[in-house]
Every structure is written in structure tokens, then in C-alpha cells.
Short mmCIF file of N, CA and C in Angstrom, two decimals:
data_model
loop_
_atom_site.label_atom_id
_atom_site.label_comp_id
_atom_site.label_asym_id
_atom_site.label_seq_id
_atom_site.Cartn_x
_atom_site.Cartn_y
_atom_site.Cartn_z
N VAL A 79 76.47 119.34 99.51
CA VAL A 79 75.36 119.39 99.61
C VAL A 79 74.44 117.65 100.35
N GLN A 80 73.99 117.74 100.73
CA GLN A 80 73.49 115.94 101.26
C GLN A 80 72.42 116.10 101.21
N LEU A 81 71.98 115.02 100.50
CA LEU A 81 70.72 114.70 100.40
C LEU A 81 70.44 113.38 101.89
N GLN A 82 69.09 113.62 102.05
CA GLN A 82 68.46 112.03 102.97
C GLN A 82 67.08 112.08 102.35
N ALA A 83 67.07 110.66 102.09
CA ALA A 83 65.94 109.91 101.39
C ALA A 83 65.27 109.44 102.66
N SER A 84 64.07 109.10 102.46
CA SER A 84 63.46 108.68 103.60
C SER A 84 61.65 108.39 103.04
N GLY A 85 61.39 107.47 104.21
CA GLY A 85 59.86 106.39 103.85
C GLY A 85 59.63 105.66 102.43
N GLY A 86 60.72 105.06 102.19
CA GLY A 86 60.21 103.81 101.51
C GLY A 86 60.05 102.98 102.74
N GLY A 87 59.55 101.28 102.24
CA GLY A 87 58.93 100.17 102.89
C GLY A 87 58.52 99.22 102.03
N LEU A 88 57.61 98.72 102.70
CA LEU A 88 57.39 97.52 102.48
C LEU A 88 55.10 98.03 102.11
N VAL A 89 54.81 97.76 100.77
CA VAL A 89 53.17 98.01 101.10
C VAL A 89 52.71 96.97 99.70
N GLN A 90 51.17 96.82 99.51
CA GLN A 90 50.64 95.92 98.98
C GLN A 90 50.40 96.57 97.77
N ALA A 91 50.24 96.09 96.90
CA ALA A 91 49.29 96.28 95.11
C ALA A 91 48.57 97.37 95.68
N GLY A 92 48.54 98.61 94.95
CA GLY A 92 47.47 99.11 94.95
C GLY A 92 47.73 100.27 96.25
N GLY A 93 48.27 100.11 97.45
CA GLY A 93 48.71 101.06 98.22
C GLY A 93 49.39 102.16 97.99
N SER A 94 49.98 103.31 99.06
CA SER A 94 50.71 104.40 99.13
C SER A 94 51.77 104.48 99.33
N LEU A 95 52.54 104.70 99.21
CA LEU A 95 53.76 105.73 100.20
C LEU A 95 54.09 107.25 99.77
N ARG A 96 54.87 107.44 100.70
CA ARG A 96 55.17 109.27 100.44
C ARG A 96 56.90 109.13 100.74
N LEU A 97 57.62 109.44 99.63
CA LEU A 97 58.73 109.87 100.08
C LEU A 97 59.26 111.13 100.49
N THR A 98 60.55 111.07 100.64
CA THR A 98 61.03 112.54 101.80
C THR A 98 62.43 112.75 101.07
N CYS A 99 62.89 113.55 100.86
CA CYS A 99 64.05 114.18 100.39
C CYS A 99 64.56 115.10 101.13
N ALA A 100 65.52 115.42 101.68
CA ALA A 100 65.99 116.95 102.45
C ALA A 100 67.06 117.26 102.01
N ALA A 101 67.08 118.57 101.34
CA ALA A 101 69.29 118.71 101.38
C ALA A 101 69.62 119.60 102.20
N SER A 102 70.35 119.81 102.56
CA SER A 102 71.15 120.25 103.57
C SER A 102 72.53 120.43 103.34
N GLY A 103 73.40 121.56 103.76
CA GLY A 103 74.74 121.83 103.85
C GLY A 103 75.20 122.70 103.00
N SER A 104 74.16 123.28 102.04
CA SER A 104 74.52 123.91 100.47
C SER A 104 74.36 125.45 101.14
N HIS A 105 75.46 126.03 100.72
CA HIS A 105 75.41 127.82 100.93
C HIS A 105 74.76 128.57 99.60
N PHE A 106 74.41 128.08 98.92
CA PHE A 106 73.36 128.14 97.51
C PHE A 106 71.70 127.79 97.42
N PRO A 107 71.45 128.28 96.64
CA PRO A 107 69.85 127.89 96.57
C PRO A 107 69.96 126.41 95.61
N VAL A 108 69.09 125.42 96.47
CA VAL A 108 68.86 123.98 95.64
C VAL A 108 68.02 124.48 94.42
N ASN A 109 68.27 124.01 93.32
CA ASN A 109 67.79 124.03 92.32
C ASN A 109 66.77 123.21 91.93
N TRP A 110 67.03 122.53 90.78
CA TRP A 110 66.51 121.27 90.34
C TRP A 110 66.42 119.98 91.26
N MET A 111 65.56 119.09 91.46
CA MET A 111 65.47 118.20 92.22
C MET A 111 64.70 117.36 91.97
N GLY A 112 64.69 115.63 91.89
CA GLY A 112 64.49 114.43 91.33
C GLY A 112 64.06 114.16 92.13
N TRP A 113 63.36 112.64 91.65
CA TRP A 113 63.64 111.18 92.03
C TRP A 113 64.04 110.08 91.01
N TYR A 114 64.19 109.11 91.21
CA TYR A 114 65.75 107.98 90.29
C TYR A 114 64.69 107.22 91.35
N ARG A 115 65.32 106.01 90.28
CA ARG A 115 64.69 104.47 91.19
C ARG A 115 65.80 103.35 89.73
N GLN A 116 66.29 102.25 90.58
CA GLN A 116 66.48 101.14 90.15
C GLN A 116 66.00 99.89 90.70
N ALA A 117 65.60 99.58 90.02
CA ALA A 117 64.82 97.91 89.86
C ALA A 117 66.34 96.93 90.36
N SER A 118 66.13 95.82 90.72
CA SER A 118 67.44 94.88 90.76
C SER A 118 67.43 94.48 89.26
N GLY A 119 69.14 94.62 88.59
CA GLY A 119 69.34 93.96 87.59
C GLY A 119 68.85 95.31 86.05
N LYS A 120 68.53 96.27 87.01
CA LYS A 120 68.13 97.04 85.23
C LYS A 120 68.53 98.83 85.50
N GLN A 121 68.76 99.56 85.11
CA GLN A 121 69.72 100.54 84.82
C GLN A 121 68.88 101.94 86.13
N ARG A 122 69.51 102.56 86.57
CA ARG A 122 68.86 104.16 86.97
C ARG A 122 67.59 104.60 86.25
N GLU A 123 66.35 104.78 86.36
CA GLU A 123 65.67 105.59 85.73
C GLU A 123 65.26 107.01 86.40
N PHE A 124 65.11 107.45 85.72
CA PHE A 124 63.74 109.24 85.78
C PHE A 124 62.86 108.66 86.49
N ILE A 125 62.08 109.56 87.67
CA ILE A 125 60.45 109.14 87.84
C ILE A 125 60.26 110.47 87.77
N ALA A 126 60.96 111.50 88.25
CA ALA A 126 60.02 112.97 88.32
C ALA A 126 60.85 113.87 88.86
N SER A 127 60.34 115.28 88.86
CA SER A 127 60.51 116.05 89.15
C SER A 127 60.85 117.74 89.20
N ILE A 128 61.08 118.36 90.14
CA ILE A 128 60.45 119.59 90.18
C ILE A 128 61.51 120.83 90.31
N THR A 129 61.19 121.75 89.69
CA THR A 129 62.29 123.16 90.01
C THR A 129 61.79 123.76 91.14
N ARG A 130 63.05 124.79 91.23
CA ARG A 130 62.58 125.64 92.40
C ARG A 130 61.00 126.68 91.64
N ASP A 131 61.44 127.17 90.76
CA ASP A 131 59.89 127.80 90.63
C ASP A 131 58.44 126.50 90.34
N GLY A 132 58.59 125.34 91.01
CA GLY A 132 57.64 124.55 90.67
C GLY A 132 57.13 123.85 89.98
N ASP A 133 58.10 123.76 88.80
CA ASP A 133 57.98 123.13 87.00
C ASP A 133 58.30 121.95 87.35
N THR A 134 57.04 120.56 86.92
CA THR A 134 57.16 118.88 87.28
C THR A 134 57.50 118.01 85.97
N ALA A 135 57.81 118.02 86.42
CA ALA A 135 57.99 116.22 85.06
C ALA A 135 58.17 115.22 85.37
N TYR A 136 57.16 113.97 84.55
CA TYR A 136 57.13 112.89 85.03
C TYR A 136 57.49 112.38 84.04
N THR A 137 58.02 110.57 84.38
CA THR A 137 58.16 109.84 83.62
C THR A 137 56.80 109.02 82.95
N ASP A 138 56.32 108.59 82.02
CA ASP A 138 55.05 108.20 81.87
C ASP A 138 54.61 106.81 82.79
N SER A 139 55.21 106.57 83.10
CA SER A 139 55.00 105.19 83.54
C SER A 139 54.50 105.60 84.92
N VAL A 140 54.37 106.57 85.68
CA VAL A 140 54.05 106.88 87.14
C VAL A 140 52.99 108.52 86.95
N LYS A 141 52.89 108.70 85.37
CA LYS A 141 51.41 109.94 85.42
C LYS A 141 50.61 109.44 85.74
N GLY A 142 50.15 110.50 86.94
CA GLY A 142 48.30 109.97 87.03
C GLY A 142 47.97 109.54 88.68
N ARG A 143 49.61 108.84 89.26
CA ARG A 143 50.04 107.75 90.27
C ARG A 143 50.73 108.33 91.15
N PHE A 144 52.41 108.87 90.72
CA PHE A 144 52.95 109.66 91.71
C PHE A 144 52.93 111.24 91.40
N THR A 145 52.86 111.90 92.50
CA THR A 145 53.33 113.31 92.48
C THR A 145 53.83 114.48 93.80
N ILE A 146 55.33 114.65 92.53
CA ILE A 146 56.47 115.45 93.27
C ILE A 146 55.98 117.23 94.14
N SER A 147 56.42 117.02 95.23
CA SER A 147 56.35 118.12 95.45
C SER A 147 57.16 118.98 96.60
N ARG A 148 57.32 119.92 96.95
CA ARG A 148 58.47 120.71 97.42
C ARG A 148 58.36 122.03 98.09
N ASP A 149 59.05 121.67 99.34
CA ASP A 149 59.14 122.96 99.80
C ASP A 149 60.41 123.76 100.38
N ASN A 150 60.25 124.80 99.72
CA ASN A 150 61.48 125.29 99.25
C ASN A 150 62.31 125.85 100.26
N PHE A 151 61.99 126.27 101.39
CA PHE A 151 62.14 127.27 102.19
C PHE A 151 62.38 125.83 103.10
N LYS A 152 61.94 124.53 103.42
CA LYS A 152 63.53 123.69 103.94
C LYS A 152 64.16 122.88 102.84
N ASP A 153 63.94 123.36 101.67
CA ASP A 153 64.86 121.98 100.66
C ASP A 153 64.63 120.74 100.82
N THR A 154 63.45 121.11 101.09
CA THR A 154 62.32 119.53 100.66
C THR A 154 61.83 119.46 99.61
N ILE A 155 61.39 117.90 99.07
CA ILE A 155 61.21 117.07 98.13
C ILE A 155 60.26 116.39 98.28
N TYR A 156 58.90 115.93 98.16
CA TYR A 156 57.81 114.79 98.30
C TYR A 156 57.62 114.29 97.20
N LEU A 157 57.58 112.77 97.05
CA LEU A 157 57.04 111.89 96.25
C LEU A 157 55.62 111.16 97.07
N GLN A 158 54.54 111.58 96.47
CA GLN A 158 53.67 110.71 97.01
C GLN A 158 52.99 109.85 96.16
N MET A 159 52.99 108.62 96.38
CA MET A 159 53.44 107.45 95.21
C MET A 159 51.97 106.75 95.53
N ASN A 160 50.68 106.42 94.90
CA ASN A 160 49.21 105.60 94.71
C ASN A 160 49.79 104.54 93.98
N ASN A 161 48.58 103.79 94.23
CA ASN A 161 48.02 102.74 93.32
C ASN A 161 49.31 102.16 93.21
N LEU A 162 50.29 101.64 94.24
CA LEU A 162 51.97 101.19 93.66
C LEU A 162 51.42 99.97 93.33
N GLU A 163 52.27 99.89 92.15
CA GLU A 163 52.57 98.38 91.28
C GLU A 163 53.61 97.77 91.92
N PRO A 164 54.08 96.07 91.27
CA PRO A 164 54.57 95.58 91.39
C PRO A 164 56.14 96.15 91.25
N ASP A 165 55.75 96.80 90.27
CA ASP A 165 56.99 97.12 88.68
C ASP A 165 57.67 98.63 90.00
N ASP A 166 56.88 99.12 90.57
CA ASP A 166 57.22 100.36 91.47
C ASP A 166 58.68 99.78 92.51
N THR A 167 58.95 98.60 92.19
CA THR A 167 59.30 98.06 93.29
C THR A 167 60.97 98.23 93.07
N ALA A 168 61.68 99.08 93.99
CA ALA A 168 62.94 99.88 93.71
C ALA A 168 63.70 100.58 94.70
N VAL A 169 64.81 100.65 94.66
CA VAL A 169 65.46 101.80 95.72
C VAL A 169 65.56 103.00 94.66
N TYR A 170 64.55 103.77 95.14
CA TYR A 170 64.54 105.31 95.13
C TYR A 170 64.83 106.34 95.38
N TYR A 171 65.92 107.53 94.71
CA TYR A 171 67.14 108.37 94.85
C TYR A 171 66.84 109.75 94.85
N CYS A 172 67.19 110.43 95.20
CA CYS A 172 67.44 111.44 95.74
C CYS A 172 67.97 112.42 94.68
N ASN A 173 67.76 113.28 94.13
CA ASN A 173 68.54 113.99 92.75
C ASN A 173 68.52 115.47 93.22
N ALA A 174 69.69 116.27 93.17
CA ALA A 174 69.85 117.98 92.84
C ALA A 174 70.87 118.49 93.02
N ASN A 175 70.70 119.66 91.97
CA ASN A 175 71.90 121.03 91.74
C ASN A 175 71.33 121.96 92.60
N ILE A 176 72.18 123.00 92.33
CA ILE A 176 71.84 123.93 93.25
C ILE A 176 72.27 125.12 92.42
N LEU A 177 72.54 126.44 92.57
CA LEU A 177 72.14 127.65 91.72
C LEU A 177 73.27 128.47 92.58
N ILE A 178 74.52 128.31 90.95
CA ILE A 178 75.70 129.18 91.66
C ILE A 178 75.53 130.84 90.42
N VAL A 179 75.57 131.71 91.27
CA VAL A 179 75.28 133.11 90.21
C VAL A 179 74.36 132.25 88.39
N ASP A 180 72.89 131.97 89.13
CA ASP A 180 71.78 131.06 88.45
C ASP A 180 72.07 130.54 87.74
N VAL A 181 73.16 129.55 87.27
CA VAL A 181 74.10 128.73 87.20
C VAL A 181 73.46 127.60 87.32
N PRO A 182 73.52 126.33 87.38
CA PRO A 182 73.20 125.04 88.07
C PRO A 182 73.77 124.62 87.65
N THR A 183 74.62 123.47 89.06
CA THR A 183 75.66 123.24 89.08
C THR A 183 75.62 122.29 90.47
N GLY A 184 76.76 121.33 89.49
CA GLY A 184 76.95 120.13 90.69
C GLY A 184 75.37 118.80 90.19
N ASP A 185 75.81 117.56 90.99
CA ASP A 185 75.00 116.64 90.73
C ASP A 185 75.24 115.87 91.87
N TYR A 186 74.25 115.91 92.51
CA TYR A 186 74.01 115.39 94.23
C TYR A 186 72.67 114.59 94.19
N TRP A 187 73.47 113.43 94.81
CA TRP A 187 72.23 112.26 95.22
C TRP A 187 72.71 112.07 96.62
N GLY A 188 71.48 111.29 96.65
CA GLY A 188 70.96 110.83 98.00
C GLY A 188 71.56 109.28 98.56
N GLN A 189 71.49 108.46 99.25
CA GLN A 189 71.61 107.00 99.77
C GLN A 189 70.76 106.24 98.92
N GLY A 190 69.14 106.48 98.65
CA GLY A 190 68.64 105.66 98.07
C GLY A 190 67.39 105.24 99.95
N THR A 191 66.15 104.70 99.08
CA THR A 191 65.08 104.31 100.22
C THR A 191 64.37 103.20 99.09
N LEU A 192 64.30 102.19 100.07
CA LEU A 192 64.18 100.68 99.54
C LEU A 192 62.41 100.97 99.20
N VAL A 193 62.14 100.71 98.12
CA VAL A 193 60.28 100.74 98.62
C VAL A 193 59.77 99.18 96.90
N THR A 194 59.57 98.53 98.15
CA THR A 194 59.08 96.73 97.44
C THR A 194 57.12 96.84 97.69
N VAL A 195 56.69 96.36 96.74
CA VAL A 195 55.24 96.54 96.32
C VAL A 195 55.03 95.19 96.29
N SER A 196 54.47 94.68 97.36
CA SER A 196 53.28 92.98 96.80
C SER A 196 52.93 93.37 96.09
N SER A 197 52.62 91.98 95.47
CA SER A 197 51.12 91.73 94.60
C SER A 197 50.11 91.09 95.30
#
């Protein structure tokens, strides 16, 4: 399974960006998909996730500012990021697993897309 993330860039504090992650190459349904980020010198952290049924989860620091959504037909997820803050600066990674006979399987990562928020 290949994950292609895009949409990062440079934005001023208070601005918005939308990240996209498209999955391809799977012969099985793409199941759980999510976003992580890693700031310079810090560990990778969970940001948001969405299941195939549309159930979502967010880390507290982005609740009310970020929205994750999904297009199952395209195996693509989106992360709408509003009211961005300098602390949101990081490389954002897409993560996913697939369903094989109803069992979540695998741990796939995209290449990352850089988000830089200037103050």
C-alpha cells in the first residue's frame, strides 16, 4: 500500500491549510487512516484519525481547529487545519492499515508533508 501525502506549505499564524493523503495499491479495503506529525527534535505524535465508518478521533491540542474527513471511494483522507499556530509546525505523516477478512492488518506510512506556520 502506498500513501501519498500533499498539501503542506508555509502559512501565517491564524491561516489554514488542507492536507490530502491518498492510498493506492491495496487489494483489500483501506481501514483506519490517520495523521501524525513530528516537529524538529520531538517525537512523532498522533493528530487525528478516521475509520472507514467515519468515526473520528483527535488529540486535544487540535480539537476545534482541525477536521479530518474521508472519501472511501478514493481511499483518500483530508485534514482541514484552521487557525494554525506556530506550534503546529511539523512534518505531517499519513498512516493507514487495511482490512483482511475483517482483521486490521499492516502499518503503512506516507512520505510526510512539511507544514510551517510563521508567527
